[in-house]
mmCIF file of C-alpha atoms in Angstrom:
data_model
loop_
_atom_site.group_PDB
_atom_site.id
_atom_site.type_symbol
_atom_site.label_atom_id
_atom_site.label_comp_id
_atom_site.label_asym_id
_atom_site.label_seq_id
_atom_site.Cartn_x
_atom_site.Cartn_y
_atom_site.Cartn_z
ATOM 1 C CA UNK A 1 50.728 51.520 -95.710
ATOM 2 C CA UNK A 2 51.922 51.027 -99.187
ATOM 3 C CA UNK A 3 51.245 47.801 -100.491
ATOM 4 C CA UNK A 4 53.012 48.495 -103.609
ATOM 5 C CA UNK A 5 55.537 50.485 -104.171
ATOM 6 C CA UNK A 6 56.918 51.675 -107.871
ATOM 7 C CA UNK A 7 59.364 53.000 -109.078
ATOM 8 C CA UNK A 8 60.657 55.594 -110.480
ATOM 9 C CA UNK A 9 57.907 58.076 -109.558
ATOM 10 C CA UNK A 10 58.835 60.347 -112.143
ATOM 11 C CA UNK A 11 60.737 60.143 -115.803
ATOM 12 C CA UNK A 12 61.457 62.517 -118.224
ATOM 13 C CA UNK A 13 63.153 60.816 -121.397
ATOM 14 C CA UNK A 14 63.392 62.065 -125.168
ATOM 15 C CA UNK A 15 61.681 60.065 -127.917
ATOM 16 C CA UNK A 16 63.549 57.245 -129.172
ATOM 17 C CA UNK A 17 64.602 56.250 -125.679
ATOM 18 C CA UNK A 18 63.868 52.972 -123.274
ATOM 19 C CA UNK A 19 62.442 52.699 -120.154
ATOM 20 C CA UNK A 20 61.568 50.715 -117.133
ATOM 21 C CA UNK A 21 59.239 50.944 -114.564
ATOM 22 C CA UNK A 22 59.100 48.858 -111.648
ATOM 23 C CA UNK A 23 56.044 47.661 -108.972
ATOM 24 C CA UNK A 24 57.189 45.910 -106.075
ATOM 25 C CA UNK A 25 55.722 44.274 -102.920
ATOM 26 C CA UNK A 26 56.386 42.392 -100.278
ATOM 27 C CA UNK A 27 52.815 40.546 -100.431
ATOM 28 C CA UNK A 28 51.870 38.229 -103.304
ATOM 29 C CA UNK A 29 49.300 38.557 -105.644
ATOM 30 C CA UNK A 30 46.543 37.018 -107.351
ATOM 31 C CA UNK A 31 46.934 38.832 -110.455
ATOM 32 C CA UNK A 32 48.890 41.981 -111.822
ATOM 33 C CA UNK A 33 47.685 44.549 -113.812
ATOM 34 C CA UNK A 34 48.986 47.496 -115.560
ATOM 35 C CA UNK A 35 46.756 50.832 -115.806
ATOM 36 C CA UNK A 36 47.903 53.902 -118.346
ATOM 37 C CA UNK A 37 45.932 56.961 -116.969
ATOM 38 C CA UNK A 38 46.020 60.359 -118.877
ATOM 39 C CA UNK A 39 45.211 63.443 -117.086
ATOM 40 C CA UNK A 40 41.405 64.198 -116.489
ATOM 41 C CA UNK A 41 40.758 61.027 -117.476
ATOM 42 C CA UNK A 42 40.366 57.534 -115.442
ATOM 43 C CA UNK A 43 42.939 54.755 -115.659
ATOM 44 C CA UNK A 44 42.816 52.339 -118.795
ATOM 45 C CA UNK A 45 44.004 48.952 -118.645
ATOM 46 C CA UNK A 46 46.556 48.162 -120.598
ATOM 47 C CA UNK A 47 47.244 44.225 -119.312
ATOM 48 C CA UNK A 48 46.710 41.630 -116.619
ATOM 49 C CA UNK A 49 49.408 38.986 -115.180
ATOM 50 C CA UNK A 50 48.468 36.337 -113.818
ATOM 51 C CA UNK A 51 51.141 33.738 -113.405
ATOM 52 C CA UNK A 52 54.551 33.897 -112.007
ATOM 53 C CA UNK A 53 57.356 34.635 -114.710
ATOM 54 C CA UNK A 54 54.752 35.588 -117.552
ATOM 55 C CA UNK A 55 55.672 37.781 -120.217
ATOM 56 C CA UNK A 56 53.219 40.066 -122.202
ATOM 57 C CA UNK A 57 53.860 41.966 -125.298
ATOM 58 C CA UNK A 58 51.516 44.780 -126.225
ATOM 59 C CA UNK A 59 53.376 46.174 -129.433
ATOM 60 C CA UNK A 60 56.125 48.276 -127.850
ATOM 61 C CA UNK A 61 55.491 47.565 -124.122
ATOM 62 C CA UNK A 62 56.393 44.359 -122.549
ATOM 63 C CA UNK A 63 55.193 43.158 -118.797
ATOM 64 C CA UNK A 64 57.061 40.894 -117.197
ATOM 65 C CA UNK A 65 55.578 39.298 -113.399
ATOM 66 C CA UNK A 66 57.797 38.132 -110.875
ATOM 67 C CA UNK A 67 58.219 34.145 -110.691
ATOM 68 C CA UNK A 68 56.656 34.705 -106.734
ATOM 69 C CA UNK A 69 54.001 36.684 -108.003
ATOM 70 C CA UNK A 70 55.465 39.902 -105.406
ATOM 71 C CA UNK A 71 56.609 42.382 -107.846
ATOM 72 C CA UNK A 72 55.983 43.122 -111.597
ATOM 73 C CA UNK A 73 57.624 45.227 -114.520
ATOM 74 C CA UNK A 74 56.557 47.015 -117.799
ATOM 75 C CA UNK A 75 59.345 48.166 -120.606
ATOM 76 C CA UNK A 76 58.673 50.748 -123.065
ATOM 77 C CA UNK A 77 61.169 50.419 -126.300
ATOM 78 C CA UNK A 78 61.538 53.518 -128.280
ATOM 79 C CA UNK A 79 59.292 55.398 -126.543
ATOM 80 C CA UNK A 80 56.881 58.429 -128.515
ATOM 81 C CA UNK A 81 55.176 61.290 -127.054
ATOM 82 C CA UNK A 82 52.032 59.256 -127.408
ATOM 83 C CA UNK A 83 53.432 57.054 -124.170
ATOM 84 C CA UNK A 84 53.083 60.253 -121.976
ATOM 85 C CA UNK A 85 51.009 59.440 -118.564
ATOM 86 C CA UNK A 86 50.829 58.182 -115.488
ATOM 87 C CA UNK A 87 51.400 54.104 -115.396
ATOM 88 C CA UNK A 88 49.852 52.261 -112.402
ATOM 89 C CA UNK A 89 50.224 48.915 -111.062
ATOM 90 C CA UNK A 90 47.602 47.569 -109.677
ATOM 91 C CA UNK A 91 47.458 43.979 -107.738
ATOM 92 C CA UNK A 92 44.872 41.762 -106.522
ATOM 93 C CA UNK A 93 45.344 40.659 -103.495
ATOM 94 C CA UNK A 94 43.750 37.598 -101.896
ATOM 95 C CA UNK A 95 41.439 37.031 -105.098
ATOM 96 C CA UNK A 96 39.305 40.011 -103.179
ATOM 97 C CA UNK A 97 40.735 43.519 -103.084
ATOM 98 C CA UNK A 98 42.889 45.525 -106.091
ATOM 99 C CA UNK A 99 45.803 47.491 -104.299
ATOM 100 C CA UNK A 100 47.345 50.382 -106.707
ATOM 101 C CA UNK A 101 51.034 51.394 -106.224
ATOM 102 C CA UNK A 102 51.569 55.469 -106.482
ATOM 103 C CA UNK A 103 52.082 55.522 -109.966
ATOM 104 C CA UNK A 104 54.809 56.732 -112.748
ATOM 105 C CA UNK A 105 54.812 59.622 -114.340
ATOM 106 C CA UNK A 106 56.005 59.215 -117.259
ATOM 107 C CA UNK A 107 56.788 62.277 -119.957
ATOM 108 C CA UNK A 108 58.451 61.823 -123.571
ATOM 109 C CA UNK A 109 59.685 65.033 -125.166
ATOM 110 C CA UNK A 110 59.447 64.969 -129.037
ATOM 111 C CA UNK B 1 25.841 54.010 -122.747
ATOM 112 C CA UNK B 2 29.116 52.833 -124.027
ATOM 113 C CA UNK B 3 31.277 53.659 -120.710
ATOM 114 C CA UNK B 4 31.228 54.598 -117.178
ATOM 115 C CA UNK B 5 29.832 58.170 -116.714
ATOM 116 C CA UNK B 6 30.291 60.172 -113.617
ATOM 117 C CA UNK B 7 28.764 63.481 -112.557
ATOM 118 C CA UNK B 8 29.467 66.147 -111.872
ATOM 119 C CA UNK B 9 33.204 66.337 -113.469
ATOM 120 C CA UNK B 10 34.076 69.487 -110.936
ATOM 121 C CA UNK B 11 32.243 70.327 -108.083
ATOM 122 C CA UNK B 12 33.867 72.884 -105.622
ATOM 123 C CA UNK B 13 32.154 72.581 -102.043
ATOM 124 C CA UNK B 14 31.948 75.047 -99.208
ATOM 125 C CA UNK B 15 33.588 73.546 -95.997
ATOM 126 C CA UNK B 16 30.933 71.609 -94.137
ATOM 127 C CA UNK B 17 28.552 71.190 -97.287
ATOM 128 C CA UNK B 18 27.210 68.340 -98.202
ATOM 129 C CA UNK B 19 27.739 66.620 -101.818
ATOM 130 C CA UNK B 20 26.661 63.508 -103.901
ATOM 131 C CA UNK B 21 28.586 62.457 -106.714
ATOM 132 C CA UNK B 22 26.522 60.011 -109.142
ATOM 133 C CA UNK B 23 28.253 57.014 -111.162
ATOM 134 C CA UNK B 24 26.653 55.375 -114.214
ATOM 135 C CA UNK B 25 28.188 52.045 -114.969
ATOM 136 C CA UNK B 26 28.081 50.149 -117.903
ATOM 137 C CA UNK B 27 24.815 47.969 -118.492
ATOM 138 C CA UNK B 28 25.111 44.642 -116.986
ATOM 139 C CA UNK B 29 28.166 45.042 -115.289
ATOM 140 C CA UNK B 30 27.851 42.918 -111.804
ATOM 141 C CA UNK B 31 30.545 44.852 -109.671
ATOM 142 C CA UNK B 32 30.723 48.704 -108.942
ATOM 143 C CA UNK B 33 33.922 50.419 -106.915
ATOM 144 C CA UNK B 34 34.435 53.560 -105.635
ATOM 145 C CA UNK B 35 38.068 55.030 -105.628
ATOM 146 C CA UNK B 36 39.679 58.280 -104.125
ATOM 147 C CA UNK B 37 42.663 59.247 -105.623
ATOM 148 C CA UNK B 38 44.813 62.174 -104.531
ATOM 149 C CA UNK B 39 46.887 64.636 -106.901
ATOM 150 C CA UNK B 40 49.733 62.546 -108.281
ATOM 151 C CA UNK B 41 48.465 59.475 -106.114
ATOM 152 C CA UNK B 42 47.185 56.112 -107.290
ATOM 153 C CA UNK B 43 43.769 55.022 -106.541
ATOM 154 C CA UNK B 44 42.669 54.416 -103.105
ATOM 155 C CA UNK B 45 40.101 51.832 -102.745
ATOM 156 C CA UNK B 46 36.778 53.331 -101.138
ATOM 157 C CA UNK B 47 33.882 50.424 -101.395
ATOM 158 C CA UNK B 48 32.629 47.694 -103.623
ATOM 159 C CA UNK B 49 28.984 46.668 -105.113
ATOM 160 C CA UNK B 50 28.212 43.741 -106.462
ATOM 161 C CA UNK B 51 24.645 44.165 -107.916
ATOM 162 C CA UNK B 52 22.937 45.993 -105.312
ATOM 163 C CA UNK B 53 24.882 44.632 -102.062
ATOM 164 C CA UNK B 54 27.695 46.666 -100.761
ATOM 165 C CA UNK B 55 29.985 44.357 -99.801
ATOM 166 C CA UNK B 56 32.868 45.962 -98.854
ATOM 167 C CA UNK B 57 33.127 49.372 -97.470
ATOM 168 C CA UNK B 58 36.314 49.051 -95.661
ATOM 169 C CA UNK B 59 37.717 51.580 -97.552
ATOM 170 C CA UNK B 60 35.675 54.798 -96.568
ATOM 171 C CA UNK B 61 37.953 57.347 -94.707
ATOM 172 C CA UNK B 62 35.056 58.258 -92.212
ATOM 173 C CA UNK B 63 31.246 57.954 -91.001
ATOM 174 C CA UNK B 64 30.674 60.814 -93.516
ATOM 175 C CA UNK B 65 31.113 59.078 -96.225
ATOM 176 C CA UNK B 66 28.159 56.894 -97.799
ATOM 177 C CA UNK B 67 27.640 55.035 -100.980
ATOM 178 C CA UNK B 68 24.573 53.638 -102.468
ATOM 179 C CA UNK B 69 23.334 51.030 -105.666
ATOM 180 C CA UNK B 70 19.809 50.975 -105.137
ATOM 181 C CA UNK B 71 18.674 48.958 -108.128
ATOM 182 C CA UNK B 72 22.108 48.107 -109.099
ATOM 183 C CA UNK B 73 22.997 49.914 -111.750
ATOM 184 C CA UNK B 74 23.401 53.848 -110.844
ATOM 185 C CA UNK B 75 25.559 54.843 -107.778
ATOM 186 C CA UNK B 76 25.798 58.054 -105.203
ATOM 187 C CA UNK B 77 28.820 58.687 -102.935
ATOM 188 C CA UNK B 78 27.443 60.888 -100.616
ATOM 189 C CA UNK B 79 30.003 62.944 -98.508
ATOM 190 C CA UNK B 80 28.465 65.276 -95.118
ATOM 191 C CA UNK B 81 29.922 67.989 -93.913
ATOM 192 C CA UNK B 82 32.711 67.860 -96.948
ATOM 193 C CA UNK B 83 36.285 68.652 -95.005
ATOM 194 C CA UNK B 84 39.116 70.133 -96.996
ATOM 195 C CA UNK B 85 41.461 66.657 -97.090
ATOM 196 C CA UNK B 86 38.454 65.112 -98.566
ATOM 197 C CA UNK B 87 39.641 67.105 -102.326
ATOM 198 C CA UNK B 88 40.452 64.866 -104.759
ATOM 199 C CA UNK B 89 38.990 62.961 -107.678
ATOM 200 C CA UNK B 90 36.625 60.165 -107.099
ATOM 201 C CA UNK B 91 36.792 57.578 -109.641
ATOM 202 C CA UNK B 92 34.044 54.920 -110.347
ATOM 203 C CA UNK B 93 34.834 51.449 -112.277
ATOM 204 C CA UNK B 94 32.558 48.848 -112.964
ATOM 205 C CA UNK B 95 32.943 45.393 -113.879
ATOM 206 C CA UNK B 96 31.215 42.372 -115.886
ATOM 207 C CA UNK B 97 31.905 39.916 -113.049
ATOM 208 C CA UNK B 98 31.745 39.711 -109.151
ATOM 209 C CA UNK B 99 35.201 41.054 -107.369
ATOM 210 C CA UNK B 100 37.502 38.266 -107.234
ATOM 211 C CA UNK B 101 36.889 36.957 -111.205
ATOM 212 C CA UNK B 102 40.418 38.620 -112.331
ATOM 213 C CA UNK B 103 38.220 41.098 -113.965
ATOM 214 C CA UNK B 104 38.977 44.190 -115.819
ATOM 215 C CA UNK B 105 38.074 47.132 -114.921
ATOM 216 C CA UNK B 106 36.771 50.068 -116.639
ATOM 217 C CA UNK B 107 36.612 53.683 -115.218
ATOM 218 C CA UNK B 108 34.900 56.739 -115.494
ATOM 219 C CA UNK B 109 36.412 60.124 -115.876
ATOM 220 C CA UNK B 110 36.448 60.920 -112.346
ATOM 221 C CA UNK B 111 34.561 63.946 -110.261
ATOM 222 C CA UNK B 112 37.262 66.475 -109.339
ATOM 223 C CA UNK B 113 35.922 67.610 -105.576
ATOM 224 C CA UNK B 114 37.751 70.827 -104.519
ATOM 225 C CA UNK B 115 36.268 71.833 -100.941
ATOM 226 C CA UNK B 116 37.448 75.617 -100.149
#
């Protein structure tokens, strides 16, 4: 079972673009976080949410968490090659266990 | 050293072999998990360490799969009789604080298992 689900699971976009990608559950969390994983390499984390209806900005990304702490989102303005990856949500659930959702893939062509 | 280092990066097993895949967390970092994550999957939690103690193993797949901190710092995740659905990467993160702390995690490359 899926504890979180996001979506979409794949986007292609040109440079220039916007984008959002979703994580949703039906479970609440702790805390949210968002991972950027290239390939070969592990996941990097690129923020944690921790209370309901908080808003991060991290230059052109902002993450947004639900106000009941069950889903999250991440928006990429004018997105560059350099944004190319995998994105992963990951929550922690219970203040014990981080879930990760199935990930993004994200491509921007120059 | 200045990250988490795992080794081997590839190993390609022999159906029924067994393997041991080592992680080397950053000094001083309390918690140690293991992840499995499948091509185009997110991680799937395996077990956790917090110093030496493995507190959480609720993760593993199956019998054959065991994980060790010693002196709790290095870790193994040992796999018997390696199946083919056991192929994917196994990723190690660490962490300054015990589970639970909101704490960030950092990860290692990853060891890319391929069993034929």
């Amino acid at each position: 079972t899926q504890l979180l689900e996001q979506s979409p699971q794949f986007l292609s976009i040109q440079e220039g673009e916007n984008l959002t990608v979703y994580c949703n559950s039906s479970s609440v969390f702790s805390s949210l976080q968002w991972y950027r994983q290239e390939p070969g390499e592990g996941p990097v984390l690129l923020v944690t949410v921790v209370t309901g209806g908080e808003v991060k900005k991290l230059k052109r990304l902002t993450f947004q968490f639900g106000d009941a702490r069950k889903d999250s989102s991440l928006h990429i303005t004018a997105a560059q090659p350099g944004d190319t990856g995998l994105y992963l949500c990951a929550g922690l659930y219970n203040f014990n266990k981080f879930y990760f959702g199935s990930g993004t893939k994200l491509n921007v062509k120059p | 050293g200045a990250g988490v280092s795992q080794s081997p990066r590839y190993k390609v097993a022999k159906r029924g072999q067994d393997v041991a895949l080592r992680c080397d967390p950053i000094s001083g970092h309390v918690s140690l998990f293991w992840y499995q994550q499948a091509l185009g999957q997110g991680p799937e939690f395996l077990t956790y360490f917090q110093n030496e103690a493995q507190l959480d193993k609720s993760g593993l797949p199956s019998d054959r799969f065991f994980a060790e901190r010693p002196e709790g710092s290095v870790s193994t995740l040992k796999i018997q009789r390696t199946q083919q659905e056991d192929s994917a990467v196994y990723l190690c993160a660490s962490s300054l604080r015990p589970r639970g702390g909101g704490e960030k995690l950092f990860f290692g490359s990853g060891t890319q298992l391929s069993v034929l």
